[in-house]
C-alpha atoms as a printed R data frame, in Angstrom:
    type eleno elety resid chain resno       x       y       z
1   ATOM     1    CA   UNK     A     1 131.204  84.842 131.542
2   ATOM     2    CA   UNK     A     2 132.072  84.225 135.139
3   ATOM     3    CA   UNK     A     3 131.073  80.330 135.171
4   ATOM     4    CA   UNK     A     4 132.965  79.998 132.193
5   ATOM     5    CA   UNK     A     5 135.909  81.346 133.721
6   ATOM     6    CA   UNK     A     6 135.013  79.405 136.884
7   ATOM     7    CA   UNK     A     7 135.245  76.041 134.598
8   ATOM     8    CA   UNK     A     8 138.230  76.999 132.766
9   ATOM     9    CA   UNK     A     9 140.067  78.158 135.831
10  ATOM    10    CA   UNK     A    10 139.783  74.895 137.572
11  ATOM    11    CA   UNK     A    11 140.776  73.278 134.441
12  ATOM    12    CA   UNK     A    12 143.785  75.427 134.177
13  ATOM    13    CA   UNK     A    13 144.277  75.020 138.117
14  ATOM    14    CA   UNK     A    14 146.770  71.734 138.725
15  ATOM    15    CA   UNK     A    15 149.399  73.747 136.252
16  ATOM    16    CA   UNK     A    16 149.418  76.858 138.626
17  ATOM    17    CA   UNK     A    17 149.814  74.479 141.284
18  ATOM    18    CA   UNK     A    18 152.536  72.834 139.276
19  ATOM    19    CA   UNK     A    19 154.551  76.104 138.822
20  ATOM    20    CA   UNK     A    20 153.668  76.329 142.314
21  ATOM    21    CA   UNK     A    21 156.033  73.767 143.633
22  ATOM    22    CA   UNK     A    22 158.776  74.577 142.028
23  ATOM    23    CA   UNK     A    23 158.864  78.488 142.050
24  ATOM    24    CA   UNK     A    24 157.911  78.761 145.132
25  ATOM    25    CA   UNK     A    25 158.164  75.488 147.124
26  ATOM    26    CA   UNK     A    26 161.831  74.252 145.699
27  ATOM    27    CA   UNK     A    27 162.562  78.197 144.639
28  ATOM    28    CA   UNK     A    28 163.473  76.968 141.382
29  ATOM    29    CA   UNK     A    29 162.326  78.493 137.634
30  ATOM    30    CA   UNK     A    30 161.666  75.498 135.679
31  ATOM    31    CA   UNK     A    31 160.875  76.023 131.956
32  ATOM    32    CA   UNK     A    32 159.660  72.414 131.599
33  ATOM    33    CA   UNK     A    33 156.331  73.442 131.594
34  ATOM    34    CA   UNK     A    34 155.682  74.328 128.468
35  ATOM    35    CA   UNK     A    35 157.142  70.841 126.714
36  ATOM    36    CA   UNK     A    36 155.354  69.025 130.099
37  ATOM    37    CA   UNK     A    37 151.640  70.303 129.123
38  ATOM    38    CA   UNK     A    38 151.386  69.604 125.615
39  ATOM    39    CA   UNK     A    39 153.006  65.744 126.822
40  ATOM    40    CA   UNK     A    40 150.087  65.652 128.938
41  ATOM    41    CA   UNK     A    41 148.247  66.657 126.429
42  ATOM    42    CA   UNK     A    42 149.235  64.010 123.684
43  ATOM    43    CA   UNK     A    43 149.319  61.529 125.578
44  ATOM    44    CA   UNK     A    44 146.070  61.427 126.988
45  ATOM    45    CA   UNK     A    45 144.779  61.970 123.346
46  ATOM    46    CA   UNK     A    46 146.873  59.057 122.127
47  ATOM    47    CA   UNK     A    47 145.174  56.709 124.945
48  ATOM    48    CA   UNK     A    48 142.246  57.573 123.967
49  ATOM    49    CA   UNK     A    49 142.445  57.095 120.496
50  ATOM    50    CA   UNK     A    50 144.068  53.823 121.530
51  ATOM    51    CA   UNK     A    51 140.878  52.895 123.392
52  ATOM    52    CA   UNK     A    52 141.602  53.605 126.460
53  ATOM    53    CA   UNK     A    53 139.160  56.000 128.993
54  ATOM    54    CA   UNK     A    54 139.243  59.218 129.947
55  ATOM    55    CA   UNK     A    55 140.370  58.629 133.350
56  ATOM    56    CA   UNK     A    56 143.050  55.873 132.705
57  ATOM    57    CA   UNK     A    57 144.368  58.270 129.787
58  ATOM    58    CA   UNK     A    58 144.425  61.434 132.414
59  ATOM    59    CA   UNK     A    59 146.269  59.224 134.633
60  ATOM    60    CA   UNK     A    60 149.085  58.176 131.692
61  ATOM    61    CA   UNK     A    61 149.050  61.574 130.705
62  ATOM    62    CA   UNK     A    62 149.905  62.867 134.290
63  ATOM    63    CA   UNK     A    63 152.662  59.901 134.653
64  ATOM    64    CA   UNK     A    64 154.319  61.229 131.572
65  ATOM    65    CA   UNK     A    65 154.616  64.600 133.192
66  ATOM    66    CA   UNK     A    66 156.078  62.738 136.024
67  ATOM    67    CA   UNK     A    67 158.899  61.141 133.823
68  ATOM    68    CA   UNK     A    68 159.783  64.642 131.749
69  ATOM    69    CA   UNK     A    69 160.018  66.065 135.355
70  ATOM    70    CA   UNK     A    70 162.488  63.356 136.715
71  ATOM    71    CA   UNK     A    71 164.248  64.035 133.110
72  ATOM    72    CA   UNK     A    72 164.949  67.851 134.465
73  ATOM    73    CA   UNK     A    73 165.800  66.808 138.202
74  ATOM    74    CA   UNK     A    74 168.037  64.685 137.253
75  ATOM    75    CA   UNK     A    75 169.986  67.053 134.890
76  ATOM    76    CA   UNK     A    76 169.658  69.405 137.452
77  ATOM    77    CA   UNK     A    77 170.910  67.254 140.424
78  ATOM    78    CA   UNK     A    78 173.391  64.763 138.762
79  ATOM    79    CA   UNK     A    79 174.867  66.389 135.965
80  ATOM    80    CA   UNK     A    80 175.203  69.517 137.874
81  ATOM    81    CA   UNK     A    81 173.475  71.639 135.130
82  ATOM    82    CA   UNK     A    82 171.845  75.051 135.698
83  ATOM    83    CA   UNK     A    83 168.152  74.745 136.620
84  ATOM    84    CA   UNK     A    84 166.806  76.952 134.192
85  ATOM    85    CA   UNK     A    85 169.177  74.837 131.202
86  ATOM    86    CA   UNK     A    86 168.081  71.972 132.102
87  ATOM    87    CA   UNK     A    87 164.583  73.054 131.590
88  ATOM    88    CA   UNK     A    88 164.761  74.240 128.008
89  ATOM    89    CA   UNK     A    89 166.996  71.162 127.293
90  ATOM    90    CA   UNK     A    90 163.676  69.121 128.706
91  ATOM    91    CA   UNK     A    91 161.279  71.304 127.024
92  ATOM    92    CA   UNK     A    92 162.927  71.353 123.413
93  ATOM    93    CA   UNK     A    93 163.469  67.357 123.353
94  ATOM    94    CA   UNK     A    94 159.654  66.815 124.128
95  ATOM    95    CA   UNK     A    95 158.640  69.080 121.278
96  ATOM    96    CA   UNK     A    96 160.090  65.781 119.318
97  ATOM    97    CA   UNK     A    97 158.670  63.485 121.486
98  ATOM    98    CA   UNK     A    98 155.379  64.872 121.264
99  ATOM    99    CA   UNK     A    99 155.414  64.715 117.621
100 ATOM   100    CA   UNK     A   100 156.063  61.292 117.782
101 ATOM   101    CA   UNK     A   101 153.174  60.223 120.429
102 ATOM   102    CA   UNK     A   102 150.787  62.402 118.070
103 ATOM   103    CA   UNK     A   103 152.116  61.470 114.861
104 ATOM   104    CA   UNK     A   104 151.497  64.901 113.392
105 ATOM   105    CA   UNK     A   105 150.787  68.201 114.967
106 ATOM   106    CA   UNK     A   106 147.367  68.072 115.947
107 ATOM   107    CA   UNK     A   107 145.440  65.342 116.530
108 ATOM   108    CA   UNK     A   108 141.369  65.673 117.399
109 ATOM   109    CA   UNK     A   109 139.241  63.606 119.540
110 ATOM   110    CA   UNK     A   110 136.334  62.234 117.660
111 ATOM   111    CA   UNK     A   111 133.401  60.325 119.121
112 ATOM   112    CA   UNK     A   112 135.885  59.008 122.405
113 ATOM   113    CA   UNK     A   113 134.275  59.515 125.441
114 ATOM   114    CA   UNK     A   114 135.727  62.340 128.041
115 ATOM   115    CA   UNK     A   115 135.483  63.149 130.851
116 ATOM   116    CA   UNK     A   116 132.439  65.355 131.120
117 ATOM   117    CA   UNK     A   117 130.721  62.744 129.391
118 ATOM   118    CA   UNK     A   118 130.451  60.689 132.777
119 ATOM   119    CA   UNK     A   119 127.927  63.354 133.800
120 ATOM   120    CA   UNK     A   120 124.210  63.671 133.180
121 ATOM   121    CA   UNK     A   121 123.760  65.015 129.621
122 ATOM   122    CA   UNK     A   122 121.188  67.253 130.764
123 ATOM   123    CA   UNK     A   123 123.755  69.532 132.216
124 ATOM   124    CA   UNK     A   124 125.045  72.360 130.465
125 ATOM   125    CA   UNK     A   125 128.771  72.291 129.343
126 ATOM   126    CA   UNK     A   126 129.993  75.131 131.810
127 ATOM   127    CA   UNK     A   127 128.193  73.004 134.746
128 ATOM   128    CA   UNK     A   128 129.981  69.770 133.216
129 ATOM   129    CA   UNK     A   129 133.462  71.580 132.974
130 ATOM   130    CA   UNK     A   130 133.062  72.568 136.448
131 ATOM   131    CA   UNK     A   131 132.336  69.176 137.958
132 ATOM   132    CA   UNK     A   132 135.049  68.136 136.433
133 ATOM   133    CA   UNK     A   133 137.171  70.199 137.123
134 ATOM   134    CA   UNK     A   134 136.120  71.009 140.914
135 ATOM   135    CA   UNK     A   135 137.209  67.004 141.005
136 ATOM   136    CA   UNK     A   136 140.398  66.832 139.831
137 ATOM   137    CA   UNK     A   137 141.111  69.733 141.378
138 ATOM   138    CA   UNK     A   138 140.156  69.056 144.623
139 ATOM   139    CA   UNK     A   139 141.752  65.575 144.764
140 ATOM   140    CA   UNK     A   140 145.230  67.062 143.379
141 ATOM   141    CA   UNK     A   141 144.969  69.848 146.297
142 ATOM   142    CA   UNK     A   142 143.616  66.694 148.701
143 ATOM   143    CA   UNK     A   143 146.541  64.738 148.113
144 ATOM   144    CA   UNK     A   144 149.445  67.401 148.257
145 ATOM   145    CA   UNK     A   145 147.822  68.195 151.453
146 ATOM   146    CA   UNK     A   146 148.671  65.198 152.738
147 ATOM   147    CA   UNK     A   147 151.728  64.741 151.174
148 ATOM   148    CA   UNK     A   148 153.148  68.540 152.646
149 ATOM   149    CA   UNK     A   149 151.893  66.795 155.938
150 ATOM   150    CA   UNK     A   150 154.483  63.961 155.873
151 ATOM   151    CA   UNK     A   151 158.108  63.446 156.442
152 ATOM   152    CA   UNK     A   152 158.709  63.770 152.712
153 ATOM   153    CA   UNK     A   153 156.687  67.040 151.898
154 ATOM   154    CA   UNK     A   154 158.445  68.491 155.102
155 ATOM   155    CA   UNK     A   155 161.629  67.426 153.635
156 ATOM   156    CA   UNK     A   156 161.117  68.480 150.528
157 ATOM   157    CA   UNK     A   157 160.243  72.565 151.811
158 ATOM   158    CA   UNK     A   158 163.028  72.193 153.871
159 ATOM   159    CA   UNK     A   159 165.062  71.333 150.820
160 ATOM   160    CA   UNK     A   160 163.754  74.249 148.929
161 ATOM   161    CA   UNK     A   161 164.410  76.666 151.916
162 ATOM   162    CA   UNK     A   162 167.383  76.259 153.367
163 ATOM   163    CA   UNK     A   163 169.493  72.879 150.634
164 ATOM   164    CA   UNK     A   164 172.531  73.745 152.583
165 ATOM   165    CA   UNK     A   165 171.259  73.272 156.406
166 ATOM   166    CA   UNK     A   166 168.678  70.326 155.252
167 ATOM   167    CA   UNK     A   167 171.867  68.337 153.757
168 ATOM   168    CA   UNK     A   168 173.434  68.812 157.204
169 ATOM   169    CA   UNK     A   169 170.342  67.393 158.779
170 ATOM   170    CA   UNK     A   170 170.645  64.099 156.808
171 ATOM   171    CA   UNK     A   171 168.103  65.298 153.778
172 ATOM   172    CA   UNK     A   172 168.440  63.864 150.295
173 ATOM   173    CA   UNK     A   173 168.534  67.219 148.768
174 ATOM   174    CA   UNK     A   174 169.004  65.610 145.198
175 ATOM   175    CA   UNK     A   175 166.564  63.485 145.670
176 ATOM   176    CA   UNK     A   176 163.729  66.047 147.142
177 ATOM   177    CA   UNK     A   177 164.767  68.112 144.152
178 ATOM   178    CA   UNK     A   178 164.123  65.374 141.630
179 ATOM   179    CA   UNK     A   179 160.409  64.242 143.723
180 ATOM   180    CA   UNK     A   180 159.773  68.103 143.256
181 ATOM   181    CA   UNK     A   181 159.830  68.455 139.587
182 ATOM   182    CA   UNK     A   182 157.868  64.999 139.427
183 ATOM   183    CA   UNK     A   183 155.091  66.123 141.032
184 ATOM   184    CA   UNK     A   184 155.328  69.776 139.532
185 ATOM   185    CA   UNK     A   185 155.188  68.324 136.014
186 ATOM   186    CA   UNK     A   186 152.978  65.379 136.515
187 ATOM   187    CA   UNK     A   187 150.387  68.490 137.719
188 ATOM   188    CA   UNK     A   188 151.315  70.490 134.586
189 ATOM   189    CA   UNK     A   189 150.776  67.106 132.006
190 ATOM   190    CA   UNK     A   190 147.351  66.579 134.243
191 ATOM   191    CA   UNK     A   191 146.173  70.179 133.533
192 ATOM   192    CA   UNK     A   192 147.014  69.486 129.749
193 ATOM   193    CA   UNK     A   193 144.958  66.723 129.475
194 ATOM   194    CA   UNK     A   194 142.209  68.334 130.936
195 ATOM   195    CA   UNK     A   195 142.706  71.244 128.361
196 ATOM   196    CA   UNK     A   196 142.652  68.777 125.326
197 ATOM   197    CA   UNK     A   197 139.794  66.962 126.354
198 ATOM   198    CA   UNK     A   198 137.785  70.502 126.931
199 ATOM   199    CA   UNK     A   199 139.061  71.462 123.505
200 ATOM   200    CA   UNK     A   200 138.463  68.250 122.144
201 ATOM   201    CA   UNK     A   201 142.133  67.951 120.158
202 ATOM   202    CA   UNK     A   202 145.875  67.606 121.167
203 ATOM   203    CA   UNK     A   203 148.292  70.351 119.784
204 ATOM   204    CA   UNK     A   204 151.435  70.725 119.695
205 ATOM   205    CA   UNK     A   205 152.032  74.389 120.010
206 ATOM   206    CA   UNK     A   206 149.425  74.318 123.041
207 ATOM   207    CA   UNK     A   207 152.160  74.180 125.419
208 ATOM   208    CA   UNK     A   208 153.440  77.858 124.439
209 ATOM   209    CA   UNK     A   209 153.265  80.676 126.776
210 ATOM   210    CA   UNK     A   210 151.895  77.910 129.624
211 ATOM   211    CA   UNK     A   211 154.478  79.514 131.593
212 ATOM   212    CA   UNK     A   212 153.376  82.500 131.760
213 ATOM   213    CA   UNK     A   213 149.855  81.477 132.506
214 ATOM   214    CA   UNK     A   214 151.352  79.354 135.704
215 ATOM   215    CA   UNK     A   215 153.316  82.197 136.814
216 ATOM   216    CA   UNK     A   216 150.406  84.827 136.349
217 ATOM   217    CA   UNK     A   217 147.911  82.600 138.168
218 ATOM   218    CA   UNK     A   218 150.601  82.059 141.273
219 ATOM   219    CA   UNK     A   219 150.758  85.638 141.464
220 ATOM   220    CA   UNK     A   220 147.548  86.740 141.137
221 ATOM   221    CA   UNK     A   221 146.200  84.466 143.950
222 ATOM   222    CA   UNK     A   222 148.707  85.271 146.242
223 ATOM   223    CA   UNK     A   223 147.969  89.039 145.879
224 ATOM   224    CA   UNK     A   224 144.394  87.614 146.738
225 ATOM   225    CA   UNK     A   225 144.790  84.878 148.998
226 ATOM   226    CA   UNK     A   226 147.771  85.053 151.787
227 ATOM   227    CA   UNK     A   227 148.797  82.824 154.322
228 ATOM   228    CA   UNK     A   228 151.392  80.627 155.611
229 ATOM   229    CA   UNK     A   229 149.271  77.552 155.909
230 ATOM   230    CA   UNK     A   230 150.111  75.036 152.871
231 ATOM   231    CA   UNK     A   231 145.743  74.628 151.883
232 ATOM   232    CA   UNK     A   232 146.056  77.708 152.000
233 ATOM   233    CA   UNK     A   233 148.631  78.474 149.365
234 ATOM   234    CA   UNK     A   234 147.140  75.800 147.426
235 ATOM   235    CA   UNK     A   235 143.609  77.226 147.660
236 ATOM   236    CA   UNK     A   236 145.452  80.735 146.644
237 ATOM   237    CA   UNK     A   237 146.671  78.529 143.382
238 ATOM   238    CA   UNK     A   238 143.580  77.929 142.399
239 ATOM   239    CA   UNK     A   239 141.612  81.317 143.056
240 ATOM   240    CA   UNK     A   240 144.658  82.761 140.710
241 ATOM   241    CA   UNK     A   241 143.478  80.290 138.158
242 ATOM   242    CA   UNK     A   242 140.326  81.355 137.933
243 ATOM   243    CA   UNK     A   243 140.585  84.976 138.281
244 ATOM   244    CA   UNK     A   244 143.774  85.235 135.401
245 ATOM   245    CA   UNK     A   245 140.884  83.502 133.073
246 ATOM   246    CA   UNK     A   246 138.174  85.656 134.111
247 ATOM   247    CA   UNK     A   247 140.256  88.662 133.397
248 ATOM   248    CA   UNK     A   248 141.320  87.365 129.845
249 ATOM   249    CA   UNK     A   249 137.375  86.198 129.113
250 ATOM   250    CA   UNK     A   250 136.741  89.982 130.011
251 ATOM   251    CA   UNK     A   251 139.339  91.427 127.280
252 ATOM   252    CA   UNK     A   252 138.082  89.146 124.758
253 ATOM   253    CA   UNK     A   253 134.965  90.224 125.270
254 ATOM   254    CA   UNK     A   254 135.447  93.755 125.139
255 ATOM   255    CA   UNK     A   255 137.009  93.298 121.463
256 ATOM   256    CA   UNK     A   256 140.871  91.967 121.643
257 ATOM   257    CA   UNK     A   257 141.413  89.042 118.636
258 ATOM   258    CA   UNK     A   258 142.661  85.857 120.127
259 ATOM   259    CA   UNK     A   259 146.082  86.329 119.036
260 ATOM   260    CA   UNK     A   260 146.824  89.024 121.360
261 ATOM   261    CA   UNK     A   261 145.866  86.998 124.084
262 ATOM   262    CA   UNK     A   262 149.861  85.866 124.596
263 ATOM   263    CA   UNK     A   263 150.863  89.706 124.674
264 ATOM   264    CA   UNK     A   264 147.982  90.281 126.885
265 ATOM   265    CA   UNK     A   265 148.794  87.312 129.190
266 ATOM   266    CA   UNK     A   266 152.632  88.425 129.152
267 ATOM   267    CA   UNK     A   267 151.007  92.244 130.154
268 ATOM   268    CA   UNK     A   268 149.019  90.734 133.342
269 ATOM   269    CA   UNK     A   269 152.268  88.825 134.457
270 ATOM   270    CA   UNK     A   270 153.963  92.184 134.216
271 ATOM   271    CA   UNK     A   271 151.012  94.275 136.607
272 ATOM   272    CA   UNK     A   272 150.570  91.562 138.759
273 ATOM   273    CA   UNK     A   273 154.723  91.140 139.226
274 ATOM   274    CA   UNK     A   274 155.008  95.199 139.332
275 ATOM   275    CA   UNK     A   275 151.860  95.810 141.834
276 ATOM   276    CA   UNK     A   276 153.474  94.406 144.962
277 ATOM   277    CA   UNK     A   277 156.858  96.402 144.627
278 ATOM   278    CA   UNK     A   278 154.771  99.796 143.585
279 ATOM   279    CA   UNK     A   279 152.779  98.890 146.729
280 ATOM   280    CA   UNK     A   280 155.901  98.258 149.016
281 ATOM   281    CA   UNK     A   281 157.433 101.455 147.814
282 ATOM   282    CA   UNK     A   282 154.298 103.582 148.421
283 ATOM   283    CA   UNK     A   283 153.995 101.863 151.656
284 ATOM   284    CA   UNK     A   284 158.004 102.419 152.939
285 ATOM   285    CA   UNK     A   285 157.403 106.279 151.218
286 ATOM   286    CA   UNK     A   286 154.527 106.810 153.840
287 ATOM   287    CA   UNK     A   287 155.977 105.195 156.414
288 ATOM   288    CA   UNK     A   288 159.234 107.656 155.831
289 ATOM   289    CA   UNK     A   289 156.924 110.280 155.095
290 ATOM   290    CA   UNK     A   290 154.697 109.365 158.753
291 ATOM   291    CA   UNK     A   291 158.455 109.050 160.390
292 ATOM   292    CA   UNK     A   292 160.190 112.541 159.681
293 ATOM   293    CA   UNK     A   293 156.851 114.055 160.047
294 ATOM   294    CA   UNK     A   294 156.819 112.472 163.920
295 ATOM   295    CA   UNK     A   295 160.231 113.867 164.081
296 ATOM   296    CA   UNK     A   296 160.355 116.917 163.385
297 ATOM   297    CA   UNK     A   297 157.125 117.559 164.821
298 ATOM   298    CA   UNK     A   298 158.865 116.566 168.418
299 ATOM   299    CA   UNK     A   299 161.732 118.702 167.510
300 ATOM   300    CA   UNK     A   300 159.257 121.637 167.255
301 ATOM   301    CA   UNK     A   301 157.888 120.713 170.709
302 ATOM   302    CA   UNK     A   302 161.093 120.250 172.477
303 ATOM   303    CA   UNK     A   303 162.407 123.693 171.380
304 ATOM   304    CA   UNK     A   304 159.213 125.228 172.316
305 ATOM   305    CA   UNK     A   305 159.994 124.011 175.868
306 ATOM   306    CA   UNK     A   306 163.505 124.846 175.507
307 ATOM   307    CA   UNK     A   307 161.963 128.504 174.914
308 ATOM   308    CA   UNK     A   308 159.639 128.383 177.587
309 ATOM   309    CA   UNK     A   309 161.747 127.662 180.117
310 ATOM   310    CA   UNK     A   310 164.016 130.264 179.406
311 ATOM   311    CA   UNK     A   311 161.106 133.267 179.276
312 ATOM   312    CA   UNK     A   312 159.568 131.443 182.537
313 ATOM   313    CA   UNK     A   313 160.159 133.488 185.597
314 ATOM   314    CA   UNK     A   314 161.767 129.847 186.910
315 ATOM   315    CA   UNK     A   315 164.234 130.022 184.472
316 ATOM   316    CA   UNK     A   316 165.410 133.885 184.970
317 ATOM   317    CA   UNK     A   317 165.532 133.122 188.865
318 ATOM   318    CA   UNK     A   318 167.447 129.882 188.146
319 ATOM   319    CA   UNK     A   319 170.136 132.154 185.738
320 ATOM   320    CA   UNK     A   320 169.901 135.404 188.008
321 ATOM   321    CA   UNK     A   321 171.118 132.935 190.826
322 ATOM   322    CA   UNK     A   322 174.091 131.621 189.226
């Protein structure tokens, strides 16, 4: 159960990481996501299909992520529409274009070769899953690394921290923007085409709830994993991945169908969004609690001096003499 989850999570990994840029990186809530995963999804199929490899199919399937995201950034940044609209305007036109790619709603990989097929066939498919996926993986987190390291990853935090006071300091904000839901969604398509070439088939209803599976696996690995340090976030990305699919392997097997598993995905967004500000509230109510305790426990002291002195024989001399 845990290597599975181990497999799947890094599978599932780039899309946190993809949620990750914009929610938290650009401070943005970009609804792309779930029209950006099944793209990534259908069009690495397609390739495939077409004749193309694995690998040259994962990397069309992450430049069509790329594309829907500049599609949103620029909605967002030229025409001045609302981030979250121009999302669901993104995500409902690629439900279209997806059908179109596919052809019809699901389309299954046959004898084409995948990616875990690269690897010795002696290895078990949880071993092969996690190759792969440790892989890709590791060269997405590799390369945004580097990228947060450079004038244009600095730029493009600064954007999402402070637009105003980055414009001022001579910062494309528009464009950072637009580079930021690029890279988000390219990250999202890549984790698609992973998915569909674990599953062996492109859907397109694969992409619902992908949302809340980003947002859930952001959350849970920063409850797990915190620091200021950008491998650090990014390693927190993926621990989240892992552990939100361990924790739905371990409700399926204790009995829940599969089609609760949205409702139970939705229910882990709401803990893991609800923990921190029970915990915050607990922590201020001790802290208030520690506080008026400190209080009045030097209120008690200083009238029990107050007292003293005036019972001491100090303190009738000192009244007797005035």
């Amino acid at each position: 159960m845990l290597i599975t989850s181990i497999g799947q999570g890094l599978l599932w990994a780039p899309l946190a990481i993809g949620v990750f840029i914009t929610f938290r990186i650009l401070d943005i809530p970009d609804l792309t996501t779930e029209g950006s995963f099944p793209l990534g999804a259908a069009v690495t199929v397609s390739a495939m299909l077409s004749g193309q490899s694995a690998v040259t199919a994962s990397l069309l399937g992450f430049l069509a992520g790329c594309i829907a995201g500049w599609v949103t950034g620029v909605l967002d940044t030229k025409l001045h529409m609302p981030s979250l609209l121009a999302g669901i305007l993104t995500m409902t036109g690629l439900y279209s274009v997806n059908m179109h790619i596919m052809g019809k709603s699901n389309v299954p990989l046959l004898t084409q070769k995948v990616l875990t097929n690269y690897l010795p066939q002696g290895w078990s498919i949880d071993l092969q899953t996690i190759v792969v996926g440790a892989i890709v993986t590791g060269v997405v987190v590799a390369v945004l690394i580097w990228l947060f390291k450079t004038r244009l990853g600095l730029s493009l935090m600064a954007t999402g921290n402070n637009p105003a006071m980055s414009a001022a300091n001579g910062i494309y904000t528009d464009r950072m923007v637009i580079i930021g839901y690029m890279v988000s969604n390219g990250c999202i398509a890549l984790s698609g085409a992973l998915i569909a070439q674990s599953n062996g088939y492109a859907d397109i209803g694969m992409g619902i709830g992908t949302i809340v599976i980003g947002l859930a696996s952001v959350l849970v690995g920063e409850i797990f994993l915190r620091g200021r340090q950008i491998w650090l976030r990014l390693s927190a990305m993926v621990l989240g991945a892992i552990i939100y699919r361990f924790l739905l392997t371990v409700a399926m097997g204790l009995g829940f169908p599969v089609d609760d598993l949205k409702i139970l995905s939705a229910g882990i967004l709401v803990i893991v969004i609800c923990l921190p500000i029970l915990q915050n509230k607990y922590r201020t109510r001790q802290q208030l609690n520690h506080y008026l305790k400190q209080i009045g426990a030097d209120e008690h002291e200083a009238s029990n001096r107050s007292l003293n002195r005036q019972t001491s024989p100090e303190g009738l001399l000192s009244r007797d003499s005035k």
